[in-house]
Coordinates of N, CA, C and O in Angstrom, one line a residue:
X62 N 5.5 -13.4 9.6 CA 5.3 -12.7 8.3 C 3.9 -12.0 8.4 O 2.9 -12.6 8.7
X63 N 3.9 -10.7 8.1 CA 2.7 -9.9 8.2 C 2.0 -9.9 6.8 O 2.6 -9.8 5.8
X64 N 0.7 -10.1 6.9 CA -0.1 -10.1 5.8 C -1.3 -9.1 6.0 O -1.8 -9.0 7.1
X65 N -1.7 -8.4 5.0 CA -2.8 -7.5 5.1 C -3.9 -8.0 4.2 O -3.7 -8.3 3.0
X66 N -5.1 -8.2 4.7 CA -6.2 -8.7 3.9 C -7.1 -7.5 3.6 O -7.3 -6.6 4.4
X67 N -7.7 -7.5 2.4 CA -8.7 -6.5 2.0 C -9.8 -6.3 3.1 O -10.2 -5.2 3.4
X68 N -10.2 -7.4 3.7 CA -11.3 -7.3 4.7 C -10.8 -6.4 5.9 O -11.7 -5.9 6.6
X69 N -9.5 -6.3 6.1 CA -9.0 -5.4 7.2 C -9.4 -4.0 7.0 O -9.3 -3.2 7.9
X70 N -9.7 -3.6 5.8 CA -10.0 -2.2 5.5 C -11.1 -1.7 6.3 O -11.2 -0.5 6.6
X71 N -12.0 -2.5 6.8 CA -13.1 -2.1 7.6 C -12.6 -1.6 9.0 O -13.2 -0.7 9.6
X72 N -11.5 -2.2 9.4 CA -10.9 -1.9 10.7 C -9.9 -0.8 10.7 O -9.7 0.0 11.6
X73 N -9.1 -0.7 9.6 CA -8.0 0.3 9.4 C -8.2 1.0 8.1 O -8.5 0.4 7.1
X74 N -7.8 2.2 8.1 CA -7.8 3.0 6.8 C -6.5 2.5 6.1 O -5.5 2.1 6.6
X75 N -6.6 2.6 4.8 CA -5.5 2.2 3.9 C -4.2 3.0 4.2 O -3.1 2.5 4.2
X76 N -4.4 4.3 4.5 CA -3.2 5.1 4.8 C -2.5 4.6 6.1 O -1.3 4.6 6.1
X77 N -3.3 4.3 7.1 CA -2.6 3.8 8.3 C -2.0 2.4 8.1 O -0.9 2.1 8.6
X78 N -2.6 1.6 7.3 CA -2.0 0.3 7.0 C -0.7 0.5 6.2 O 0.3 -0.2 6.5
X79 N -0.6 1.4 5.2 CA 0.6 1.6 4.5 C 1.7 2.2 5.4 O 2.8 1.8 5.3
X80 N 1.3 3.1 6.3 CA 2.2 3.6 7.3 C 2.9 2.5 8.1 O 4.1 2.5 8.3
X81 N 2.0 1.6 8.6 CA 2.5 0.5 9.4 C 3.5 -0.4 8.6 O 4.6 -0.7 9.1
X82 N 3.1 -0.7 7.4 CA 4.0 -1.5 6.6 C 5.3 -0.8 6.3 O 6.3 -1.5 6.3
X83 N 5.2 0.5 6.0 CA 6.4 1.2 5.7 C 7.3 1.3 7.0 O 8.6 1.1 6.9
X84 N 6.7 1.5 8.1 CA 7.5 1.6 9.4 C 8.2 0.3 9.6 O 9.4 0.2 10.1
X85 N 7.6 -0.8 9.3 CA 8.2 -2.2 9.5 C 9.4 -2.3 8.6 O 10.2 -3.2 8.8
X86 N 9.5 -1.5 7.5 CA 10.7 -1.5 6.6 C 11.6 -0.3 6.9 O 12.4 0.0 6.1
X87 N 11.4 0.3 8.0 CA 12.1 1.5 8.4 C 12.1 2.6 7.4 O 13.1 3.3 7.0
X88 N 10.9 2.8 6.8 CA 10.6 3.9 5.8 C 9.5 4.8 6.3 O 8.6 4.3 7.0
X89 N 9.6 6.0 5.9 CA 8.5 6.9 6.2 C 7.6 7.1 4.9 O 8.1 6.7 3.8
X90 N 6.4 7.6 5.0 CA 5.6 7.9 3.8 C 6.3 8.8 2.9 O 6.2 8.7 1.7
X91 N 7.1 9.8 3.5 CA 7.9 10.7 2.6 C 8.9 9.9 1.8 O 9.0 10.2 0.6
X92 N 9.5 9.0 2.4 CA 10.5 8.1 1.6 C 9.8 7.3 0.6 O 10.3 7.1 -0.6
X93 N 8.6 6.8 0.9 CA 7.8 6.0 0.0 C 7.4 6.8 -1.2 O 7.6 6.4 -2.4
X94 N 7.0 8.1 -0.9 CA 6.6 9.0 -2.0 C 7.8 9.3 -2.9 O 7.7 9.4 -4.1
X95 N 9.0 9.5 -2.3 CA 10.2 9.7 -3.1 C 10.6 8.6 -4.0 O 10.9 8.7 -5.2
X96 N 10.4 7.4 -3.4 CA 10.7 6.2 -4.2 C 9.7 6.0 -5.3 O 10.0 5.5 -6.5
X97 N 8.4 6.4 -5.1 CA 7.4 6.3 -6.1 C 7.8 7.3 -7.2 O 7.6 7.0 -8.4
X98 N 8.3 8.5 -6.9 CA 8.7 9.5 -7.9 C 9.7 8.9 -8.8 O 9.6 9.0 -10.0
X99 N 10.7 8.2 -8.2 CA 11.7 7.5 -9.0 C 11.2 6.5 -10.0 O 11.5 6.4 -11.2
X100 N 10.3 5.6 -9.5 CA 9.7 4.6 -10.3 C 8.8 5.1 -11.3 O 8.7 4.5 -12.4
X101 N 8.0 6.2 -11.0 CA 7.1 6.7 -12.0 C 7.7 7.8 -12.9 O 7.0 8.2 -13.8
X102 N 8.9 8.2 -12.6 CA 9.5 9.3 -13.4 C 8.7 10.5 -13.4 O 8.6 11.2 -14.4
X103 N 8.1 10.9 -12.2 CA 7.4 12.1 -12.1 C 7.4 12.5 -10.6 O 7.6 11.7 -9.7
X104 N 7.1 13.8 -10.4 CA 7.1 14.3 -9.0 C 5.9 13.7 -8.2 O 4.8 13.7 -8.7
X105 N 6.2 13.1 -7.1 CA 5.2 12.5 -6.3 C 5.5 12.9 -4.8 O 6.4 12.4 -4.2
X106 N 4.7 13.8 -4.3 CA 5.0 14.4 -3.0 C 4.3 13.6 -1.9 O 3.3 12.8 -2.2
X107 N 4.7 13.8 -0.7 CA 4.0 13.2 0.5 C 2.6 13.6 0.5 O 1.7 12.8 0.7
X108 N 2.3 14.9 0.2 CA 0.9 15.4 0.2 C 0.1 14.7 -0.9 O -1.0 14.3 -0.6
X109 N 0.7 14.5 -2.0 CA 0.0 13.8 -3.1 C -0.4 12.4 -2.7 O -1.5 11.9 -2.9
X110 N 0.6 11.7 -2.2 CA 0.4 10.3 -1.7 C -0.6 10.2 -0.6 O -1.6 9.4 -0.7
X111 N -0.5 11.1 0.4 CA -1.5 11.1 1.5 C -2.9 11.4 1.1 O -3.8 10.7 1.5
X112 N -3.0 12.3 0.2 CA -4.4 12.6 -0.3 C -5.0 11.4 -1.1 O -6.2 11.1 -0.9
X113 N -4.2 10.8 -1.9 CA -4.7 9.7 -2.7 C -5.1 8.5 -1.7 O -6.1 7.9 -2.0
X114 N -4.3 8.3 -0.7 CA -4.6 7.2 0.2 C -5.8 7.6 1.1 O -6.7 6.7 1.3
X115 N -5.9 8.8 1.6 CA -7.1 9.2 2.4 C -8.4 9.2 1.6 O -9.4 8.7 2.2
X116 N -8.3 9.6 0.4 CA -9.5 9.7 -0.4 C -9.8 8.3 -1.1 O -10.8 8.2 -1.8
X117 N -8.9 7.4 -1.0 CA -9.0 6.1 -1.6 C -9.1 6.2 -3.1 O -9.9 5.5 -3.8
X118 N -8.3 7.1 -3.7 CA -8.3 7.3 -5.1 C -7.0 6.9 -5.8 O -6.8 7.2 -7.0
X119 N -6.1 6.2 -5.0 CA -4.8 5.8 -5.6 C -5.1 4.7 -6.6 O -5.8 3.7 -6.3
X120 N -4.5 4.8 -7.8 CA -4.6 3.7 -8.8 C -4.0 2.4 -8.3 O -3.0 2.4 -7.6
X121 N -4.5 1.3 -8.7 CA -4.0 0.0 -8.4 C -2.5 -0.1 -8.8 O -1.7 -0.7 -8.1
X122 N -2.2 0.4 -9.9 CA -0.8 0.4 -10.4 C 0.2 1.0 -9.3 O 1.3 0.5 -9.1
X123 N -0.2 2.1 -8.7 CA 0.6 2.7 -7.7 C 0.6 1.9 -6.4 O 1.6 1.8 -5.7
X124 N -0.5 1.2 -6.1 CA -0.5 0.3 -4.9 C 0.5 -0.8 -5.2 O 1.2 -1.2 -4.3
X125 N 0.5 -1.3 -6.4 CA 1.5 -2.4 -6.7 C 2.9 -1.9 -6.6 O 3.8 -2.6 -6.1
X126 N 3.2 -0.7 -7.0 CA 4.5 -0.1 -6.8 C 4.9 0.1 -5.3 O 6.0 -0.2 -4.9
X127 N 3.9 0.5 -4.5 CA 4.2 0.6 -3.1 C 4.5 -0.8 -2.5 O 5.4 -0.9 -1.7
X128 N 3.7 -1.8 -2.9 CA 4.0 -3.1 -2.4 C 5.4 -3.5 -2.9 O 6.1 -4.1 -2.1
X129 N 5.8 -3.2 -4.1 CA 7.1 -3.6 -4.6 C 8.2 -2.8 -3.7 O 9.2 -3.4 -3.3
X130 N 8.0 -1.5 -3.5 CA 8.9 -0.8 -2.7 C 9.1 -1.3 -1.3 O 10.2 -1.4 -0.8
X131 N 8.0 -1.8 -0.7 CA 8.0 -2.3 0.6 C 8.3 -3.8 0.7 O 8.3 -4.4 1.7
X132 N 8.5 -4.4 -0.5 CA 8.9 -5.8 -0.6 C 7.8 -6.7 -0.2 O 8.0 -7.7 0.6
X133 N 6.6 -6.4 -0.6 CA 5.4 -7.3 -0.3 C 4.8 -7.7 -1.7 O 4.9 -7.1 -2.7
X134 N 4.1 -8.8 -1.6 CA 3.3 -9.3 -2.7 C 1.8 -9.0 -2.5 O 1.4 -9.0 -1.3
X135 N 1.1 -8.7 -3.5 CA -0.3 -8.6 -3.4 C -0.9 -9.9 -4.0 O -0.6 -10.3 -5.1
X136 N -1.8 -10.5 -3.2 CA -2.4 -11.7 -3.6 C -3.9 -11.7 -3.5 O -4.5 -11.1 -2.6
X137 N -4.6 -12.3 -4.5 CA -6.0 -12.5 -4.4 C -6.2 -14.0 -4.0 O -5.7 -14.9 -4.7
X138 N -7.0 -14.2 -3.0 CA -7.2 -15.5 -2.5 C -8.6 -15.9 -2.6 O -9.5 -15.1 -2.2
X139 N -8.9 -17.0 -3.2 CA -10.3 -17.4 -3.4 C -10.9 -17.8 -2.0 O -10.4 -18.7 -1.4
X140 N -11.8 -17.0 -1.6 CA -12.5 -17.2 -0.3 C -13.2 -18.5 -0.2 O -13.3 -19.1 0.9
X141 N -13.6 -19.1 -1.3 CA -14.3 -20.3 -1.3 C -13.4 -21.5 -0.9 O -13.9 -22.5 -0.5
X142 N -12.1 -21.3 -1.2 CA -11.2 -22.5 -1.0 C -10.1 -22.3 0.1 O -9.3 -23.1 0.4
X143 N -10.2 -21.1 0.8 CA -9.1 -20.8 1.8 C -9.4 -21.5 3.1 O -8.5 -21.5 4.0
X144 N -10.6 -22.0 3.4 CA -10.9 -22.6 4.7 C -10.8 -24.1 4.6 O -11.1 -24.8 3.8

């Protein structure tokens, strides 16, 4: 089971991480953008998604929807107790 930790952002950009997670689900970013359009009831293009991911301006709400589309959970883990 693949997990992505926030600390991994230093090593990988969020756009590359989302691409990898999407590919593991046999989806492209274009398909993810299309599914976001359906869930948000508004036009959401690949360009729009890519720009938000590259600039790191994507709202948390949309990250949660991407996680839902890709069938992942987002978890906050207390670093003080995980070891």
